[in-house]
Short mmCIF file of C-alpha atoms in Angstrom, two decimals:
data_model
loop_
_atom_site.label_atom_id
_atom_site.label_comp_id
_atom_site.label_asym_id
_atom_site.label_seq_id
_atom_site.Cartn_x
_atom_site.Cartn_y
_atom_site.Cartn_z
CA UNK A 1 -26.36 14.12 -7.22
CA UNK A 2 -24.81 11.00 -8.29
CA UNK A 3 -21.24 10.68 -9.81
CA UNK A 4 -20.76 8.36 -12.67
CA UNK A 5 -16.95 9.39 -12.55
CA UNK A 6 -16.09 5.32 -11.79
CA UNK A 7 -17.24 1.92 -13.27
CA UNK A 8 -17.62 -1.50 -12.27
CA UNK A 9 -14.47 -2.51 -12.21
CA UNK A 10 -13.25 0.64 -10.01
CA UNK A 11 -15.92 -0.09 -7.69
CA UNK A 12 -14.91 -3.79 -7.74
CA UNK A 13 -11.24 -3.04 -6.95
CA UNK A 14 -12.72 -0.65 -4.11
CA UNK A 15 -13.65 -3.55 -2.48
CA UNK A 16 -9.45 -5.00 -2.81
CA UNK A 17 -8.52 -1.41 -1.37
CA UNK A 18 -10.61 -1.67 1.54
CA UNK A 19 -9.64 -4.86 2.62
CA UNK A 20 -6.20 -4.45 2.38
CA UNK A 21 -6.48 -1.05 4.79
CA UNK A 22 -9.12 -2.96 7.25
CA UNK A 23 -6.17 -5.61 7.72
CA UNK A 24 -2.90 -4.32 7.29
CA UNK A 25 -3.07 -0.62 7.91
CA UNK A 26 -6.02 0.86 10.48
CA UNK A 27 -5.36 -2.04 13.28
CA UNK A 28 -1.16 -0.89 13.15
CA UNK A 29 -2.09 2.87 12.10
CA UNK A 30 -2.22 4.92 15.55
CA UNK A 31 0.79 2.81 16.31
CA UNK A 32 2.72 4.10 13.22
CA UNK A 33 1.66 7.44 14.24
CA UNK A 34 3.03 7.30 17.71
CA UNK A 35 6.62 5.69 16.19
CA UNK A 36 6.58 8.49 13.47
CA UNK A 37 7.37 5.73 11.34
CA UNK A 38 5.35 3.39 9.05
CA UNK A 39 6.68 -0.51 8.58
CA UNK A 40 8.22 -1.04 5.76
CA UNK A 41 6.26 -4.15 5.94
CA UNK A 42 3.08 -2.34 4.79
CA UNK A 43 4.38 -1.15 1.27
CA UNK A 44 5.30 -5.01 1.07
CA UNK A 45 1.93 -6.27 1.46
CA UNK A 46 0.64 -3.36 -0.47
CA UNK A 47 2.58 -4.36 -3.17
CA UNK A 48 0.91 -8.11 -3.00
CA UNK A 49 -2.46 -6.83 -2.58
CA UNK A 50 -1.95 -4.33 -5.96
CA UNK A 51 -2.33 -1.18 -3.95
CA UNK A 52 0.71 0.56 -4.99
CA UNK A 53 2.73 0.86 -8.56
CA UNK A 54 -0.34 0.48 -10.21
CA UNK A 55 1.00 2.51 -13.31
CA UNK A 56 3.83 0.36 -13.60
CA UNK A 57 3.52 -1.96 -16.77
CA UNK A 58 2.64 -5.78 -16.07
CA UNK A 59 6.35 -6.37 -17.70
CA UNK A 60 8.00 -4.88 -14.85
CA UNK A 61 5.79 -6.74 -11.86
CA UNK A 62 3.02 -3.81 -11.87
CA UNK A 63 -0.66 -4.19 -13.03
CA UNK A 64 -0.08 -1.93 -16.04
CA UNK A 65 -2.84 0.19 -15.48
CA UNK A 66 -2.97 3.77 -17.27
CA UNK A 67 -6.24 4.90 -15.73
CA UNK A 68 -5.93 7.57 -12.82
CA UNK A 69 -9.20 6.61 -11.19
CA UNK A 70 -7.75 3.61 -9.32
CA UNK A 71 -5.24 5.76 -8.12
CA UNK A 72 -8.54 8.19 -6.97
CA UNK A 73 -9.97 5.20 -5.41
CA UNK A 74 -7.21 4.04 -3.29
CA UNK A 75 -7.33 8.15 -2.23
CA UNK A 76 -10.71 8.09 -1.34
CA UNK A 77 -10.59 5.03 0.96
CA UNK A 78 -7.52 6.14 2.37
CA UNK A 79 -9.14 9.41 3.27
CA UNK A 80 -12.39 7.29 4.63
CA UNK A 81 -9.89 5.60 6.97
CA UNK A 82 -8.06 8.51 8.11
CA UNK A 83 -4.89 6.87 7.27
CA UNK A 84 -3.62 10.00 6.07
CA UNK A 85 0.11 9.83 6.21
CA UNK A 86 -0.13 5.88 4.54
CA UNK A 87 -1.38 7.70 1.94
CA UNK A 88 1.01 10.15 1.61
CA UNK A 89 3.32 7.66 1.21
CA UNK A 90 1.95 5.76 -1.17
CA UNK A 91 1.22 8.82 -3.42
CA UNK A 92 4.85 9.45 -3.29
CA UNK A 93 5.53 6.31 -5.03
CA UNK A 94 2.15 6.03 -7.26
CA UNK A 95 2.40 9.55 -8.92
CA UNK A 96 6.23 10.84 -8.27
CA UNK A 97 8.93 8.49 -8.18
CA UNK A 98 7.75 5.57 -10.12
CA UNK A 99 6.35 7.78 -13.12
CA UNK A 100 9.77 9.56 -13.27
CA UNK A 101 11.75 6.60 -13.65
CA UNK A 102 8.77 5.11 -15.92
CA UNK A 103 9.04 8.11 -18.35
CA UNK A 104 12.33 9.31 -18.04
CA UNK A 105 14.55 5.80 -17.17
CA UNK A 106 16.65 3.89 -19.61
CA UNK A 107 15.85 0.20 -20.83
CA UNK A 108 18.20 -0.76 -17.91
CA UNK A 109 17.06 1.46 -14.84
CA UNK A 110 13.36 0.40 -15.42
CA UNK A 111 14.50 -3.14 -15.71
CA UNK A 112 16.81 -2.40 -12.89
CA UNK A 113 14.25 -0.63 -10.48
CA UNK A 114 10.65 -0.84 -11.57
CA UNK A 115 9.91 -4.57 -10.48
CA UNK A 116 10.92 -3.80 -6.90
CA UNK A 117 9.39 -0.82 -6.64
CA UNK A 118 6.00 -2.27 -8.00
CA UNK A 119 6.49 -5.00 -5.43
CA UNK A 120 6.90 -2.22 -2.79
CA UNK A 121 10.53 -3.51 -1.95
CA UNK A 122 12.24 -0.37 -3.05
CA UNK A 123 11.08 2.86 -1.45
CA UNK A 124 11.75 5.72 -3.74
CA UNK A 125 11.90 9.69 -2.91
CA UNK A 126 12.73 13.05 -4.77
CA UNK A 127 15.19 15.42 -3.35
CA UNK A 128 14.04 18.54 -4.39
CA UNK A 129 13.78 21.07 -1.60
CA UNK A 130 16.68 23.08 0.00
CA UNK A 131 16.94 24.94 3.17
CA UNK A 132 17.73 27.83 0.82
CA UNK A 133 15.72 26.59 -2.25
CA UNK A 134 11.61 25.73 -1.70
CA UNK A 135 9.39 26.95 -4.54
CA UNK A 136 12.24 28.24 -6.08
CA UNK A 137 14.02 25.18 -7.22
CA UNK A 138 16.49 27.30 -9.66
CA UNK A 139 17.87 28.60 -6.55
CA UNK A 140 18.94 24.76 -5.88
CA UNK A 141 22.55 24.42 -4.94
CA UNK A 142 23.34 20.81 -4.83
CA UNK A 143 26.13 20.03 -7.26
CA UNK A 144 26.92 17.51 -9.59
CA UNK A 145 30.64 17.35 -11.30
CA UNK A 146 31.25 15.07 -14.02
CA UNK A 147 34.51 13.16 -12.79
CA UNK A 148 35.16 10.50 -15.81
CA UNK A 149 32.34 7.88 -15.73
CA UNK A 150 31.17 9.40 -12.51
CA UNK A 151 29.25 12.35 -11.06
CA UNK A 152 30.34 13.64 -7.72
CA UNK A 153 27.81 15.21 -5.39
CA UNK A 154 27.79 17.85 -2.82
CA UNK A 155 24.93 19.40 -0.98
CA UNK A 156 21.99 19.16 1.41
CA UNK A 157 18.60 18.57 0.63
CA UNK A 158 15.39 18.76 3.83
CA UNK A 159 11.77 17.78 4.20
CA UNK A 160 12.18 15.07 2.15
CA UNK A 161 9.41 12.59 2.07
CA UNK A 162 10.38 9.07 2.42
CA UNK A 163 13.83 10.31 3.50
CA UNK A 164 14.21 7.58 5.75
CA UNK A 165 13.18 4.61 4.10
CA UNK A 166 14.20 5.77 0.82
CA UNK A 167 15.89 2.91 -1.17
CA UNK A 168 16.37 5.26 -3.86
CA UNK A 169 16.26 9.26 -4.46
CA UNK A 170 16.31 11.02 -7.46
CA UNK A 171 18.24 14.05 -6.60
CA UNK A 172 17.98 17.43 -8.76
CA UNK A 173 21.38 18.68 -8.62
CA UNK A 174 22.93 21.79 -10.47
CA UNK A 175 25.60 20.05 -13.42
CA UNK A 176 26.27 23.58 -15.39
CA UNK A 177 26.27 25.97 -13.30
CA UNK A 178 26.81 28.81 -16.26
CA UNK A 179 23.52 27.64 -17.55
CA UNK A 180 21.08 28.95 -15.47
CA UNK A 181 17.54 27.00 -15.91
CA UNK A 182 19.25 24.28 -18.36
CA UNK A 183 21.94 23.69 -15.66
CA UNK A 184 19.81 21.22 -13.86
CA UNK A 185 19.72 17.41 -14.41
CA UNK A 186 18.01 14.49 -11.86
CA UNK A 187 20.60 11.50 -10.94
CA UNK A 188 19.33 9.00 -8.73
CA UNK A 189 21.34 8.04 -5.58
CA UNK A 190 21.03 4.77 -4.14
CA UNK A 191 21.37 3.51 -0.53
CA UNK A 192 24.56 3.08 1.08
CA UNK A 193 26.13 4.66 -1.54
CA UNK A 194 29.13 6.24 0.26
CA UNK A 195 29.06 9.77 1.65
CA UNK A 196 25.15 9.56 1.23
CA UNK A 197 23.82 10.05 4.90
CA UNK A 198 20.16 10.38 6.54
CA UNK A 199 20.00 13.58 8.86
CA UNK A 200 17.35 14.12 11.37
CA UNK A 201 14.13 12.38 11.21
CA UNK A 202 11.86 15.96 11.13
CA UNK A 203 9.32 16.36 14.14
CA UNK A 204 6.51 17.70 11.77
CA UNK A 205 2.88 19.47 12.84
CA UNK A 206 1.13 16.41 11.39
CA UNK A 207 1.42 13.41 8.92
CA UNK A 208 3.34 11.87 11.63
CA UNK A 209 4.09 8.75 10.40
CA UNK A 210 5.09 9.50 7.76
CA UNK A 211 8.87 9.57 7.53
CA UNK A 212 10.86 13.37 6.76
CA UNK A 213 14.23 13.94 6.85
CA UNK A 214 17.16 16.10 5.90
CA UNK A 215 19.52 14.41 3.38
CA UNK A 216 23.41 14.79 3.22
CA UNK A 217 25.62 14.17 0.37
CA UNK A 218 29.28 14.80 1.02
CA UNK A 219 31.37 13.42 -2.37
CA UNK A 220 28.55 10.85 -3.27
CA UNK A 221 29.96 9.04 -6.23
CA UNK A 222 27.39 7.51 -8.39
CA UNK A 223 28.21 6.40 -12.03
CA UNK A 224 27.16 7.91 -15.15
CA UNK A 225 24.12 5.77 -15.90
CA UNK A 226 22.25 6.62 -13.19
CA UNK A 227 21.19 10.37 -15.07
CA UNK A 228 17.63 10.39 -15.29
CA UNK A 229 16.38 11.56 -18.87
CA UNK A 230 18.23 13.69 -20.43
CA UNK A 231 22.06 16.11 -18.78
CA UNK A 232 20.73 19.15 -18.53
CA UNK A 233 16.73 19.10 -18.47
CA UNK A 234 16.12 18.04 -15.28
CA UNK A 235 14.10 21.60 -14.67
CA UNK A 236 11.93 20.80 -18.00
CA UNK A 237 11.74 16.85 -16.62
CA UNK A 238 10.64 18.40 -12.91
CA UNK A 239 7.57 20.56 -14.89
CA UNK A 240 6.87 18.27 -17.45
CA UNK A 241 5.84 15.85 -14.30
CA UNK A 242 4.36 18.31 -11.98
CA UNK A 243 0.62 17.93 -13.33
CA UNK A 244 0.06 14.35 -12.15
CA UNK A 245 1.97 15.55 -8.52
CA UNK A 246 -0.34 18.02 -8.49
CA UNK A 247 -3.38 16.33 -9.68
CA UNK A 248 -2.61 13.79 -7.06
CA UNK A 249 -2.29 16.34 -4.72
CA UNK A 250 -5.73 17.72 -5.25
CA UNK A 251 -7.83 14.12 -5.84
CA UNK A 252 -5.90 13.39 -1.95
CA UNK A 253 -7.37 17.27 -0.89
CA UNK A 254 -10.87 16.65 -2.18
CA UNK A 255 -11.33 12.92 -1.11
CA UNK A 256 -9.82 14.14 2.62
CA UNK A 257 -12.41 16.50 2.31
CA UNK A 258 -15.38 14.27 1.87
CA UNK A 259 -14.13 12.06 4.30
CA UNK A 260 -14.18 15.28 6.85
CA UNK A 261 -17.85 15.97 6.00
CA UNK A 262 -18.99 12.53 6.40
CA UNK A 263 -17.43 12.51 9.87
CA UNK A 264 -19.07 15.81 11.02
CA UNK A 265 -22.55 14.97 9.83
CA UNK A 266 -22.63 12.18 11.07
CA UNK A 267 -21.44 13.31 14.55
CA UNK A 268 -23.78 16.10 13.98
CA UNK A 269 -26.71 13.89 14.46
CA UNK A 270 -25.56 11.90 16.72
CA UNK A 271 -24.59 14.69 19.57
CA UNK A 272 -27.37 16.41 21.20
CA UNK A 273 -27.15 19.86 22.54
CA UNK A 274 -30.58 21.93 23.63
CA UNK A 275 -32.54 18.55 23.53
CA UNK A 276 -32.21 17.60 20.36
CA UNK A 277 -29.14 16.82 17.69
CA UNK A 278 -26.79 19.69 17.09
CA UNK A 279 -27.38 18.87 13.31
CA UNK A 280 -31.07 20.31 13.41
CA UNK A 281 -29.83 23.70 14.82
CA UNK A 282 -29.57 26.10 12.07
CA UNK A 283 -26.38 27.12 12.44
CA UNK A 284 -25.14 23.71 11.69
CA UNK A 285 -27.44 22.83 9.04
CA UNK A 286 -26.17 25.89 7.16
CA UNK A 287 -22.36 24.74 7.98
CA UNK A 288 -23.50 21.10 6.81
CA UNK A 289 -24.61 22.99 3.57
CA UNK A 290 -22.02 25.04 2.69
CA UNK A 291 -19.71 22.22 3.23
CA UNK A 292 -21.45 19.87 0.72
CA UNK A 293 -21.84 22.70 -1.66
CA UNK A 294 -18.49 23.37 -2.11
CA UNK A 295 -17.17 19.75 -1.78
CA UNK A 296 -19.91 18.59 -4.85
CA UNK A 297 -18.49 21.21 -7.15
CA UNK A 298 -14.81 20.54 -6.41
CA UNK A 299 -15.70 16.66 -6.87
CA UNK A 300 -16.83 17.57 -10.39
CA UNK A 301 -14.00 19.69 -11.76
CA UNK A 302 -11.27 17.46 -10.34
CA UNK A 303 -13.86 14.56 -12.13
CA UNK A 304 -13.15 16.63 -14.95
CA UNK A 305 -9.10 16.84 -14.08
CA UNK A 306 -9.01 13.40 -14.24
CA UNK A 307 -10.27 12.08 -16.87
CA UNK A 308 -8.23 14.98 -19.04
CA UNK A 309 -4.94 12.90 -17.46
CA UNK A 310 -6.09 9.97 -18.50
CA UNK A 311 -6.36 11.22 -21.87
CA UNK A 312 -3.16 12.91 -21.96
CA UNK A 313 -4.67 16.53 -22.13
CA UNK A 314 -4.02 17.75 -18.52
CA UNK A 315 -2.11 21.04 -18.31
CA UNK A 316 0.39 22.37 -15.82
CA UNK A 317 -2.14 25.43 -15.00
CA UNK A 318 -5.21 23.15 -14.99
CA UNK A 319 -3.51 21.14 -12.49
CA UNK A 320 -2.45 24.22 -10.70
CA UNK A 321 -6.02 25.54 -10.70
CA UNK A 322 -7.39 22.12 -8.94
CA UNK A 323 -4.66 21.95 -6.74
CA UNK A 324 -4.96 25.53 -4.67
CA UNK A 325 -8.64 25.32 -4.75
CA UNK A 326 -8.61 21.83 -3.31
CA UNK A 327 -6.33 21.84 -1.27
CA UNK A 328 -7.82 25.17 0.44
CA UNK A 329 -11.47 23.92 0.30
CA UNK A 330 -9.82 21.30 2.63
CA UNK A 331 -8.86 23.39 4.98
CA UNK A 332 -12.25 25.24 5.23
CA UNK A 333 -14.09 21.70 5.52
CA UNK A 334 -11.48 20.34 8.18
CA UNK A 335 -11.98 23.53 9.84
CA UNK A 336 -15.76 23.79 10.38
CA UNK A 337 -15.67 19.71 10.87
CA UNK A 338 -13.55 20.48 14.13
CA UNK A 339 -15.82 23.56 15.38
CA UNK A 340 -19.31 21.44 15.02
CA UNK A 341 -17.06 18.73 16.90
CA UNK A 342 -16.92 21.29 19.60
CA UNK A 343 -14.13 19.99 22.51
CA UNK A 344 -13.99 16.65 20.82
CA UNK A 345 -12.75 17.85 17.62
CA UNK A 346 -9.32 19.21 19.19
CA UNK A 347 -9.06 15.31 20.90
CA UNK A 348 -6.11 12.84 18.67
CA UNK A 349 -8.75 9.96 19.27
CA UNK A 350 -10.78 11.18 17.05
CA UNK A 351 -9.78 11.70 12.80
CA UNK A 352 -11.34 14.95 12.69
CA UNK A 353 -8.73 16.25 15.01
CA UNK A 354 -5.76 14.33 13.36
CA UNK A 355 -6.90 15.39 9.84
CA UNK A 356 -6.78 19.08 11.61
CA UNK A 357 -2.83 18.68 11.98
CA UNK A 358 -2.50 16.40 8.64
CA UNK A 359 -3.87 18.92 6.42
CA UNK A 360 -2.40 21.87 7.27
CA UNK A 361 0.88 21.19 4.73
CA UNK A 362 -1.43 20.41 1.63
CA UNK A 363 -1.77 24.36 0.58
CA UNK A 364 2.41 24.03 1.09
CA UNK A 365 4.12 21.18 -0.55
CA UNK A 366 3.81 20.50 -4.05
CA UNK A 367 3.97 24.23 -4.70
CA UNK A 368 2.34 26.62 -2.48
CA UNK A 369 -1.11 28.19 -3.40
CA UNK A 370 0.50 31.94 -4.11
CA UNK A 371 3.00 29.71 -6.74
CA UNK A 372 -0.35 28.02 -8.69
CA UNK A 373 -1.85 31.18 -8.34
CA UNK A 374 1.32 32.69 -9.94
CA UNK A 375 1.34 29.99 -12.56
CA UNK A 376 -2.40 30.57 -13.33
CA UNK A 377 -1.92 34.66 -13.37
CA UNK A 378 1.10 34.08 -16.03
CA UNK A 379 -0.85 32.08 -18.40
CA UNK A 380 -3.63 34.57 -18.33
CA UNK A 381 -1.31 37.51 -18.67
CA UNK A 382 0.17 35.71 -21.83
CA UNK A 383 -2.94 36.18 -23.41
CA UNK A 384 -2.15 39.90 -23.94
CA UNK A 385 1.07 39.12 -25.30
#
């Protein structure tokens, strides 16, 4: 079946995407891996190529484009590549940081921030996740005290992505804490501001180079302007943004996906077992099957996803819905890739076996499957109320 989910002109900037990753990403990739670190150097020449802050309007430095499916291409020929963690990254900045800052920042912090981080200068992150607070984020415990035209802040934040080469992190901090959910608020903390400190680099299962770490902030003074949107709604500012996260999320799951299938087949008929290619035994046939089955229908309702963000009309439980079914399919596809890969599936050298590791944390971050499920259960239950 064929998709008519892109254009011309997505197609045509397909061809930009693929260029830029056959020259400045796969040759350094397994290199980045190893360092567990990717060069700064690459969001640079991202930025020149118009791979990354493609939402951010033209007068800021970005290309100014509104419509998701670029974004989906750069996924899919990211996951084609295997250049999974590169990726990550550059979803972190794509369809977190720079659309906060884009829908929530004053006249003066997009003027202030948005050029650079278009031009992939600036690095931005979001410090969100305690090692007491995950899913949870009311049980946050950072805190923010207004101190005249300053707010002090004290806390730890970990697994933050981009922790190390963050330029910038918008931090959710707890400014009333009598207020329960309306006690939250996001102010951004910029490098070398003092008493802001980098903890360890985290050793993670997979997406290796891309850079996690445990953030410190002991009396970090920042001034008043730096509040992002509005004191006190930083929990309505963090779920008013969470369906393009997790839409992202679930376009990266479903592309990865394909990109798993198209490995295995074609391994599948390439590797002969019994005499003859492992791909006409039944057994794999049937796995070949199931797994293009399943990917073909998830390619059409996160079609469907996408197009309803471009149009404004995504929901937070639509989103949810795409992301846990995504995001599991993925590990079900990864999964039987590796077992028709037999030995060679469990070898680094091969994607297959580093999408194995890589994918592992996609049912996690971003809220875990039980929490969409949770989210999807409540808006059916409301039904009845």
């Amino acid at each position: 079946m064929q998709r008519k989910h892109f254009e011309s002109d997505h197609e045509d900037y397909r061809g930009t995407v693929r260029e830029f990753l056959a020259r400045e990403v796969e040759p350094r990739y397994l290199q980045w891996e190893e360092d567990r670190l990717i060069d700064r150097a690459s969001y640079v020449a991202a930025g020149r190529s118009g791979i990354i802050g493609l939402g951010v309007p033209e007068e800021f430095g970005g290309s100014g484009v509104t419509d998701y499916r670029f974004r989906h291409v750069v996924s899919e020929e990211i996951a084609r590549t295997g250049t999974t963690s590169f990726g990550s990254t550059l979803s972190l900045q794509d369809d977190i940081t720079i659309p906060y800052i884009l829908h929530l920042g004053t006249p003066a912090q997009k003027e202030r921030w948005l050029p650079r981080m278009a031009a992939g200068e600036l690095i931005g992150a979001i410090a969100m996740t305690e090692p007491g607070a995950g899913s949870d984020l009311q049980g946050v415990k950072t805190t923010a005290v207004r101190d005249g035209d300053e707010w002090v802040i004290n806390g730890q934040k970990t697994f933050i992505t981009n922790g190390i080469h963050s330029d910038l992190v918008i931090v959710v901090c707890r400014t009333d804490p009598n207020a329960s959910s309306k006690g939250f608020s996001l102010i951004v903390v910029e490098r070398d501001t003092p008493g802001f400190s980098r903890g360890r680099k985290l050793h993670k299962v997979g997406l290796a180079a891309q850079d996690t770490a445990e953030l410190v902030f002991e009396n970090v003074r920042v001034p008043a302007e730096n509040v992002l949107g509005t004191e006190g709604r930083g929990f309505i500012h963090l779920m008013e943004n969470l369906p393009l996260e997790r839409i992202g999320i679930a376009v990266g799951a479903i592309t990865a996906a394909r990109a798993a299938y198209e490995w295995t087949k074609s391994y599948a008929f390439e590797r002969k077992a019994f005499g003859r290619p492992i791909g006409d035994l039944q057994n794999s046939r049937f796995v070949l099957a199931e797994m293009l089955t399943e990917i073909e229908v998830t390619e059409s309702h996160i079609d469907r996803c996408v197009i309803a963000l471009n149009a404004g009309d995504l929901t937070a439980v639509d989103a949810s819905k795409a992301k846990w079914w995504a995001t599991e399919l993925q590990k079900r596809v990864v999964d039987l890739g590796v077992q028709l890969h037999g030995g060679y599936g469990f070898m680094m050298e091969y994607p297959i076996g580093r999408a194995y590791v890589d994918t592992r944390i996609q049912t996690i971050y971003g809220g875990t499957t039980e929490i969409m499920k949770e989210i999807i259960g409540r808006a059916i239950a409301s039904e009845f109320r």
